[in-house]
PDB file of C-alpha atoms in Angstrom:
ATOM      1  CA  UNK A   1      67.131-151.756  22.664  1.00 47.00           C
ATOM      2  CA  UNK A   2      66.668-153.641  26.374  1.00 43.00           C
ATOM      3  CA  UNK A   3      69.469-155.575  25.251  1.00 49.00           C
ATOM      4  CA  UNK A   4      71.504-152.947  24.206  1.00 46.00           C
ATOM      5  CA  UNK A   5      70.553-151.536  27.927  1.00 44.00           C
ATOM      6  CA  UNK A   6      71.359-154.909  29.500  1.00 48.00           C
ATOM      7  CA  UNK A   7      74.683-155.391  27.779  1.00 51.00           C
ATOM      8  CA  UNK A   8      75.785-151.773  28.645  1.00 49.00           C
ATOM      9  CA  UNK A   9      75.122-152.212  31.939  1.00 47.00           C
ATOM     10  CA  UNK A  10      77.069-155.294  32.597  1.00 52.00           C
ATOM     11  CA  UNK A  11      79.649-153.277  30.504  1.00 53.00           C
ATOM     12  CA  UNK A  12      79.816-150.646  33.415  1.00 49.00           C
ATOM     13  CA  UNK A  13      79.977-152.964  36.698  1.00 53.00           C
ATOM     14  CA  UNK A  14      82.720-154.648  34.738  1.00 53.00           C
ATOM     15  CA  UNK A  15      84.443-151.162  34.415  1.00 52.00           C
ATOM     16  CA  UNK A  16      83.593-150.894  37.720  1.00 54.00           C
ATOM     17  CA  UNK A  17      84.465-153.615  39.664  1.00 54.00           C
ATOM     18  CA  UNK A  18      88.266-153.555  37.258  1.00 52.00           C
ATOM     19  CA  UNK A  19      88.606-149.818  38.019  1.00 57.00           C
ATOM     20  CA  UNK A  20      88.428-151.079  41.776  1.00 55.00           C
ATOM     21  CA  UNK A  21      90.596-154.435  41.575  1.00 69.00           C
ATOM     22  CA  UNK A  22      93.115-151.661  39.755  1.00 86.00           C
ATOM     23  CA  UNK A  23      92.983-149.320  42.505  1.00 87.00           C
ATOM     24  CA  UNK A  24      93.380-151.846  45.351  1.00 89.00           C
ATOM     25  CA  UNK A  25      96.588-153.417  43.140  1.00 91.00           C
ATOM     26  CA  UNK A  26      97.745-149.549  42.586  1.00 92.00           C
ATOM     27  CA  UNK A  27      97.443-149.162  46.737  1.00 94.00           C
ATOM     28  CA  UNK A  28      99.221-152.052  47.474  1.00 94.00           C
ATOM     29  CA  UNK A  29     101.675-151.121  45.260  1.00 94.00           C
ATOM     30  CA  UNK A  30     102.163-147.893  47.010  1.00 96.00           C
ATOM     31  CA  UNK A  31     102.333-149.809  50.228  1.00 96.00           C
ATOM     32  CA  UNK A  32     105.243-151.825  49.399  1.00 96.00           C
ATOM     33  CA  UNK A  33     106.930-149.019  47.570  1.00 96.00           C
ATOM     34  CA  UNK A  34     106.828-147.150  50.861  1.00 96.00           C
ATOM     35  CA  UNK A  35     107.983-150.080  52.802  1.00 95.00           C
ATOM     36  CA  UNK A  36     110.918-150.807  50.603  1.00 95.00           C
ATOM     37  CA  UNK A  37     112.043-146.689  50.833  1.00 94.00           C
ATOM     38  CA  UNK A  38     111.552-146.410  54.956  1.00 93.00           C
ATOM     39  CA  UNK A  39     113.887-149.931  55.163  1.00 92.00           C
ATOM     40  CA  UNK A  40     116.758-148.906  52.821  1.00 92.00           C
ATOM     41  CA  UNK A  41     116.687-145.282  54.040  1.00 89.00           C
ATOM     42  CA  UNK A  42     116.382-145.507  58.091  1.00 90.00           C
ATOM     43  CA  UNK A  43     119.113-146.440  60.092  1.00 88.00           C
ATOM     44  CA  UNK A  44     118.333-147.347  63.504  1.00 88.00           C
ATOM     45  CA  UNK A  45     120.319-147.309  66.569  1.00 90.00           C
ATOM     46  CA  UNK A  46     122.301-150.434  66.516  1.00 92.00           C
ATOM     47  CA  UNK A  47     122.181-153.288  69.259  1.00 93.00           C
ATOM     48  CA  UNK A  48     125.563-152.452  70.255  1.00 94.00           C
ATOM     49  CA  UNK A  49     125.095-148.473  70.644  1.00 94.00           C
ATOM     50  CA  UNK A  50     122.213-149.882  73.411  1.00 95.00           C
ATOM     51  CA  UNK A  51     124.413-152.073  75.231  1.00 95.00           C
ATOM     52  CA  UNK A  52     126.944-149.598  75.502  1.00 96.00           C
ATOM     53  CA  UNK A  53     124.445-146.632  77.070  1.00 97.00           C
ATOM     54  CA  UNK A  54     122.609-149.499  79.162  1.00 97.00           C
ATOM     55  CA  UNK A  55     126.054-150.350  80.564  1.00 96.00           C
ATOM     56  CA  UNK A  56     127.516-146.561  81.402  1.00 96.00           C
ATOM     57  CA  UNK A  57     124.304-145.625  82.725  1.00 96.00           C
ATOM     58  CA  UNK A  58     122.732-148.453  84.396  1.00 97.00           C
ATOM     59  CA  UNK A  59     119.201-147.854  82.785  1.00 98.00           C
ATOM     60  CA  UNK A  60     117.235-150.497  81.677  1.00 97.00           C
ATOM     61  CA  UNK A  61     114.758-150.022  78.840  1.00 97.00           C
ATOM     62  CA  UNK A  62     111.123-151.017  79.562  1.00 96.00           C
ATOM     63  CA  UNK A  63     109.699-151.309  76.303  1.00 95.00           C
ATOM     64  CA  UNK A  64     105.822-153.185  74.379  1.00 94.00           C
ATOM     65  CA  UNK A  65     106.085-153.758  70.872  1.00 90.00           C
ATOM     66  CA  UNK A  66     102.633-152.505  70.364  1.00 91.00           C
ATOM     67  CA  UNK A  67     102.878-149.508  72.842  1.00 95.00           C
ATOM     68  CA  UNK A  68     104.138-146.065  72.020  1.00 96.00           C
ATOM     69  CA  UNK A  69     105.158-145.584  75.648  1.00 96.00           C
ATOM     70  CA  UNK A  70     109.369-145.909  76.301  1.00 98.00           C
ATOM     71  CA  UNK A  71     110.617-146.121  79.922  1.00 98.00           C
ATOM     72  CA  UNK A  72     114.032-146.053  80.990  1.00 98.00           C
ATOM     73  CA  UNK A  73     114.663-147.409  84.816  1.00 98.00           C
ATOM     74  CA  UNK A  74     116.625-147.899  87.621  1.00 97.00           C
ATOM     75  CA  UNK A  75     117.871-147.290  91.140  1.00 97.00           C
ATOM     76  CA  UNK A  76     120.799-145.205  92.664  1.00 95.00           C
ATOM     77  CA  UNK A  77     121.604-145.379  96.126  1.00 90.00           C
ATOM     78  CA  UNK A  78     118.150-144.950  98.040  1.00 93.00           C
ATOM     79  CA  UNK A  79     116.366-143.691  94.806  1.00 97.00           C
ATOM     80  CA  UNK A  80     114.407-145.599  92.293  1.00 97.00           C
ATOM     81  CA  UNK A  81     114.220-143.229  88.868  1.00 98.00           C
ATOM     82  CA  UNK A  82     111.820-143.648  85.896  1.00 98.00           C
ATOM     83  CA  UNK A  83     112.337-141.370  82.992  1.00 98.00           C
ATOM     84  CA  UNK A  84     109.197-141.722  81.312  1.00 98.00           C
ATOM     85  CA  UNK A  85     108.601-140.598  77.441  1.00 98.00           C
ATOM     86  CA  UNK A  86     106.778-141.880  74.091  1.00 97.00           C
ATOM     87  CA  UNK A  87     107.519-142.271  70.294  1.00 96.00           C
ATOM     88  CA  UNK A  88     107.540-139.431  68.273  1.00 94.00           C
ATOM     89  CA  UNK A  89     108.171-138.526  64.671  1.00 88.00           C
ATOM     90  CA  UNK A  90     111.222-136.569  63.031  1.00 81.00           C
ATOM     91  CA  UNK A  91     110.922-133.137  62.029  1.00 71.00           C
ATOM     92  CA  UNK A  92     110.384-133.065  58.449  1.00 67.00           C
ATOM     93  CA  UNK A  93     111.910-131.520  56.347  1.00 59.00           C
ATOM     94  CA  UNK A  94     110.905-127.673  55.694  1.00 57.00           C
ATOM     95  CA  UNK A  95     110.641-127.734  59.531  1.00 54.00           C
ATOM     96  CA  UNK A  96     110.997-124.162  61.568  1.00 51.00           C
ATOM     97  CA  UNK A  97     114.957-123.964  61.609  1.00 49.00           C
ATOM     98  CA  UNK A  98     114.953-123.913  57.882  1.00 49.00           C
ATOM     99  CA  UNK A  99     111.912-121.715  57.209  1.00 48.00           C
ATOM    100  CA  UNK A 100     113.743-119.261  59.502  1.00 46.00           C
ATOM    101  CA  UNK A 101     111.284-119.366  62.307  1.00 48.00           C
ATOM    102  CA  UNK A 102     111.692-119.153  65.532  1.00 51.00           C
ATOM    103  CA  UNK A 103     112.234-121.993  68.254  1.00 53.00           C
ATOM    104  CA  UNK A 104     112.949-125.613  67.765  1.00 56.00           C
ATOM    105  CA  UNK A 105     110.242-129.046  66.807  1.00 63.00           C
ATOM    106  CA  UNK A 106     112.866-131.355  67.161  1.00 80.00           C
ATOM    107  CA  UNK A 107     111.899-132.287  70.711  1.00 91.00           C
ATOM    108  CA  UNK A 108     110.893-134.786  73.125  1.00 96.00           C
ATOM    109  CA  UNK A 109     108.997-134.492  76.588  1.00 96.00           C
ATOM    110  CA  UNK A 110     109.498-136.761  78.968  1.00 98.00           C
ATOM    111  CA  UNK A 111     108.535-137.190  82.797  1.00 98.00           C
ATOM    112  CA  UNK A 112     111.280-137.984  85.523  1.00 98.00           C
ATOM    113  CA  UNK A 113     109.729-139.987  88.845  1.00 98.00           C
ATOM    114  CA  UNK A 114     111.930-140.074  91.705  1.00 98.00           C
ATOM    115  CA  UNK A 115     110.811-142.390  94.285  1.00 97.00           C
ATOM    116  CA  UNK A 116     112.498-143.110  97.665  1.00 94.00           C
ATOM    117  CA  UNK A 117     112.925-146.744  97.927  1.00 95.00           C
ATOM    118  CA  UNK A 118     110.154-148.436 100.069  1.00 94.00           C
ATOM    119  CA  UNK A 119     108.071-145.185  99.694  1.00 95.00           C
ATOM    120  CA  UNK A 120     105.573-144.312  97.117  1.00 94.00           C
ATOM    121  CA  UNK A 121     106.160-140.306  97.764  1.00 96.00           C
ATOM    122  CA  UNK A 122     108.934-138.079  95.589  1.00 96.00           C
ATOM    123  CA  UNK A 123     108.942-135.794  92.566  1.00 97.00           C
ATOM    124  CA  UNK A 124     107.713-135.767  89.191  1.00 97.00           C
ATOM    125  CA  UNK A 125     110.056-133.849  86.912  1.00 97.00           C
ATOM    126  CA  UNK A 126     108.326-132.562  83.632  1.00 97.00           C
ATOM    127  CA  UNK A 127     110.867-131.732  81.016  1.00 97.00           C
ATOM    128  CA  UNK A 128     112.080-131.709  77.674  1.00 97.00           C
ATOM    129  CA  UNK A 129     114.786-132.314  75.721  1.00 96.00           C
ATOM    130  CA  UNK A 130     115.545-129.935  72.797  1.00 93.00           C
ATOM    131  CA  UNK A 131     118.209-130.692  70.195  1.00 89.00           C
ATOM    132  CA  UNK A 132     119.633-132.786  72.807  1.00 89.00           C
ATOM    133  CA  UNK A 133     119.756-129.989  75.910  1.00 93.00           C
ATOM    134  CA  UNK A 134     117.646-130.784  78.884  1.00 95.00           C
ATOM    135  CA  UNK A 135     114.829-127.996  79.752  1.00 95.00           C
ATOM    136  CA  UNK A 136     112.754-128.571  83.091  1.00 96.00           C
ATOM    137  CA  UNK A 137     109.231-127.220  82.715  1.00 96.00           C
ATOM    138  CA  UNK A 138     107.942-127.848  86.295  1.00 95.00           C
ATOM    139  CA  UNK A 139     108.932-129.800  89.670  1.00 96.00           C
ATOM    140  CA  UNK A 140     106.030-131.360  91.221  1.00 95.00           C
ATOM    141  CA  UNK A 141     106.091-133.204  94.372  1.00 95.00           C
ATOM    142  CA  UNK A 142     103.847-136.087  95.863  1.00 95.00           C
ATOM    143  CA  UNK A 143     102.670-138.388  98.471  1.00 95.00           C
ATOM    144  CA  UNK A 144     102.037-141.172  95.476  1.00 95.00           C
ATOM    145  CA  UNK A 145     104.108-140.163  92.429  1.00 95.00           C
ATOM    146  CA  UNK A 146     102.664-143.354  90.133  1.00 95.00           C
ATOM    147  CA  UNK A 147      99.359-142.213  91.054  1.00 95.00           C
ATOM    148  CA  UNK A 148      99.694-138.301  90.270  1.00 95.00           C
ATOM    149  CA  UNK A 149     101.885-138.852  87.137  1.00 95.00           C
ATOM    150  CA  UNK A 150      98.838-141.247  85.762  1.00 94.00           C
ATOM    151  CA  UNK A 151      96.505-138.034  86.408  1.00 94.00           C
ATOM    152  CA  UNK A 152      98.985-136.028  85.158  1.00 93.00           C
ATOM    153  CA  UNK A 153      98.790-137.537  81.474  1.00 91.00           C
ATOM    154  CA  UNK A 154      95.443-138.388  81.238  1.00 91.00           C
ATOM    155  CA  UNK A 155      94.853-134.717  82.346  1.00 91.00           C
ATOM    156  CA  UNK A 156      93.213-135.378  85.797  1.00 92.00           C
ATOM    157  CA  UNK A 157      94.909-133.865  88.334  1.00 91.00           C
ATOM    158  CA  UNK A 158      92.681-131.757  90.969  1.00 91.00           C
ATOM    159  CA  UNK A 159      93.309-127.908  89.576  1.00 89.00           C
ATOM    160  CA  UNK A 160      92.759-126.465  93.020  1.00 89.00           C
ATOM    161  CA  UNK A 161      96.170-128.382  93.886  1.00 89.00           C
ATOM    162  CA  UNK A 162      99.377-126.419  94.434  1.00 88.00           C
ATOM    163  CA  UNK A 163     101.922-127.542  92.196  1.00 87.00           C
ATOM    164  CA  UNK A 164     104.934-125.707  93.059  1.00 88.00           C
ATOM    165  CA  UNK A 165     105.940-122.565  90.603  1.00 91.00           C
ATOM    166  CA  UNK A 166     107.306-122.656  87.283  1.00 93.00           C
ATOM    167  CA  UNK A 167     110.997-124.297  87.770  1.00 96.00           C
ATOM    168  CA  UNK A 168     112.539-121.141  85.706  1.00 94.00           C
ATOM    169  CA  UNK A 169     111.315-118.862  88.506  1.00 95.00           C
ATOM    170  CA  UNK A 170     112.541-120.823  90.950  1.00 95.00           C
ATOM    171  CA  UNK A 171     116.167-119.104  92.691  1.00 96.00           C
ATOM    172  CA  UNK A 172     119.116-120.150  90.778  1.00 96.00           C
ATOM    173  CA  UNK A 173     120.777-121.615  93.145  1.00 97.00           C
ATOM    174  CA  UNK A 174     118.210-124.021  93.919  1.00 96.00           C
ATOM    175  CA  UNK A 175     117.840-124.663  89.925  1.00 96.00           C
ATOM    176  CA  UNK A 176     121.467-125.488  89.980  1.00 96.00           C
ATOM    177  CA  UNK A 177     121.402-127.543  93.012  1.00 97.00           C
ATOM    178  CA  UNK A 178     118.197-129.606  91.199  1.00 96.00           C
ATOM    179  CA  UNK A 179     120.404-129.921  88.191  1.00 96.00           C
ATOM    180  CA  UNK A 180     123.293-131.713  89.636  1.00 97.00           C
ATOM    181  CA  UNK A 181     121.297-133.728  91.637  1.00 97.00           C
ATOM    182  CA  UNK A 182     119.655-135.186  88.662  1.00 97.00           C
ATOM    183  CA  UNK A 183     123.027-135.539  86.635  1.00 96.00           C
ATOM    184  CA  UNK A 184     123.972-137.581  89.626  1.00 96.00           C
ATOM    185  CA  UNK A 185     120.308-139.632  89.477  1.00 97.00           C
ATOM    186  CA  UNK A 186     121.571-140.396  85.416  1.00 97.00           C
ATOM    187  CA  UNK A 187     119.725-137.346  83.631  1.00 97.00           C
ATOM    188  CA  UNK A 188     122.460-136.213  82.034  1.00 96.00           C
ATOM    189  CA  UNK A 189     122.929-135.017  78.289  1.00 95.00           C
ATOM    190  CA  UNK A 190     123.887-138.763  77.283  1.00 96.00           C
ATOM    191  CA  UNK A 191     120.270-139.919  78.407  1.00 97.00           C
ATOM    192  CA  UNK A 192     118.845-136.925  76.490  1.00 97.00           C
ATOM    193  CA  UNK A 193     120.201-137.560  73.519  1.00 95.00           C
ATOM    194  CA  UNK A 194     118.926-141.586  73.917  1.00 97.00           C
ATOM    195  CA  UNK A 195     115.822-140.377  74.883  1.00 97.00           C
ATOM    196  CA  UNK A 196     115.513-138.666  71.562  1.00 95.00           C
ATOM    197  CA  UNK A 197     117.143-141.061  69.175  1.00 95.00           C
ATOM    198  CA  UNK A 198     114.875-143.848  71.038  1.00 96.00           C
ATOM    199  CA  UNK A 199     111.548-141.733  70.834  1.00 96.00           C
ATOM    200  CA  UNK A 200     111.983-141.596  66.847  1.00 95.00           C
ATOM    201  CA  UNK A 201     113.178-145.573  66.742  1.00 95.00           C
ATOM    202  CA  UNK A 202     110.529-146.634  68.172  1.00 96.00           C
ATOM    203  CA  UNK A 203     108.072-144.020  65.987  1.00 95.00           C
ATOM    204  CA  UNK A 204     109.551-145.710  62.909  1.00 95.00           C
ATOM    205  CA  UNK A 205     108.926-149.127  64.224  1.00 94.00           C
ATOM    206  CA  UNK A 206     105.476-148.357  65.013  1.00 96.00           C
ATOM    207  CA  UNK A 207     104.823-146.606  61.449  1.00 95.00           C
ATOM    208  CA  UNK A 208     106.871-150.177  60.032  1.00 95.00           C
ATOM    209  CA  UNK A 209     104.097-152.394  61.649  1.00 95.00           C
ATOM    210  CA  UNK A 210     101.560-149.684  60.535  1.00 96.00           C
ATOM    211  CA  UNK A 211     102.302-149.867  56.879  1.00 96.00           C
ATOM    212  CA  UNK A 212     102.474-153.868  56.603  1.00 96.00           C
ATOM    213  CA  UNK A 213      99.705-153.807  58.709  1.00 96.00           C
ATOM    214  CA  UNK A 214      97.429-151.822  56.023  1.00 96.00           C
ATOM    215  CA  UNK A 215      99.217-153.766  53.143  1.00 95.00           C
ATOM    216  CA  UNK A 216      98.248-157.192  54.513  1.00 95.00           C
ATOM    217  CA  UNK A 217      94.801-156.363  55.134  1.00 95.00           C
ATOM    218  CA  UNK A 218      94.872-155.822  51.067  1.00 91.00           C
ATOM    219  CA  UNK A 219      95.686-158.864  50.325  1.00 86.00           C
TER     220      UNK A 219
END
């Protein structure tokens, strides 16, 4: 009987330790079959496409391999420009346009520092870009724009400070007058739409690392 006990015992860590050798080999399976699908199916922007929107616009691309953070950068006349913005995912399918609701989650915000050169004051230009049109949330101005667009992210900035009024309220002509000036600073409808191209690129290259990163830590 005790060895009937015995033997059935070893009999269940076997079934055990096999059902959990089978479930590692089934996950790293799935892994691989996911890696081989996002490969064949994504197309990314191509090297050329770059060089052809670094070269019209005269932005350069600041960009970590292991950050999620994108920055695109460069000076006109007496202004140095940032247009700051991170990786983001694709709307999936089933999203709001095709369940008939309304409003759009195929966008991308993004922050626009303008900086005179050899000053650290200027604005900060929250925005988004929505199915590749340019919205501008707020205008906020600064003695130190690096400084207030760190608080800004990381949700820090003093909430007895006046920030200006919503940009929408703001008189049209001065909206219009903002506008132009930043389609002359390079925030145009060309950088939008690289801004959201680039945002999902570099979300897929993330989620790339991601996967083989899980897959080789099965192994």
């Amino acid at each position: 009987f005790k060895k009937a006990i015995k033997t059935g015992i070893q009999s269940f860590k076997y079934t055990k330790s096999f059902r959990a050798f089978s479930a590692r080999n089934n996950l790293i399976n799935t892994f691989k079959g996911e890696i081989d699908y996002e490969e064949q199916e994504y197309k990314p922007i191509s090297e050329e496409e770059k060089k052809v929107f670094f070269k019209d616009s005269g932005f350069e691309l600041i960009d970590s391999s292991t950050s999620a953070r994108l920055e695109l950068k460069r000076t006109v006349a007496d202004f140095h420009v940032s247009i700051c913005y991170h990786a983001r995912s694709p709307l999936p399918a089933g999203g709001p346009e095709e369940e008939g609701q309304e409003g759009s989650g195929n966008m991308t915000d993004f922050q626009v520092l303008i900086e005179r050169v050899g000053k650290s004051s200027g604005f900060l230009v929250d925005a988004v870009v929505i199915d590749g049109v340019i919205n501008i949330n707020h205008l906020h101005v600064s003695e130190n724009v690096q400084e207030f667009h760190h608080k800004y992210l990381t949700g820090r900035v003093d909430p007895d400070l006046y920030q200006g009024p919503d940009f929408q309220t703001l008189d049209e002509n001065l909206q219009s007058a903002y506008l132009e000036f930043l389609n002359e600073l390079g925030v145009n409808e060309e950088t939008a739409t690289f801004i959201e191209v680039s945002s999902i690129d570099k979300d897929q290259f993330l989620y790339m690392n991601w996967l083989k990163t899980c897959k080789n830590n099965l192994i």
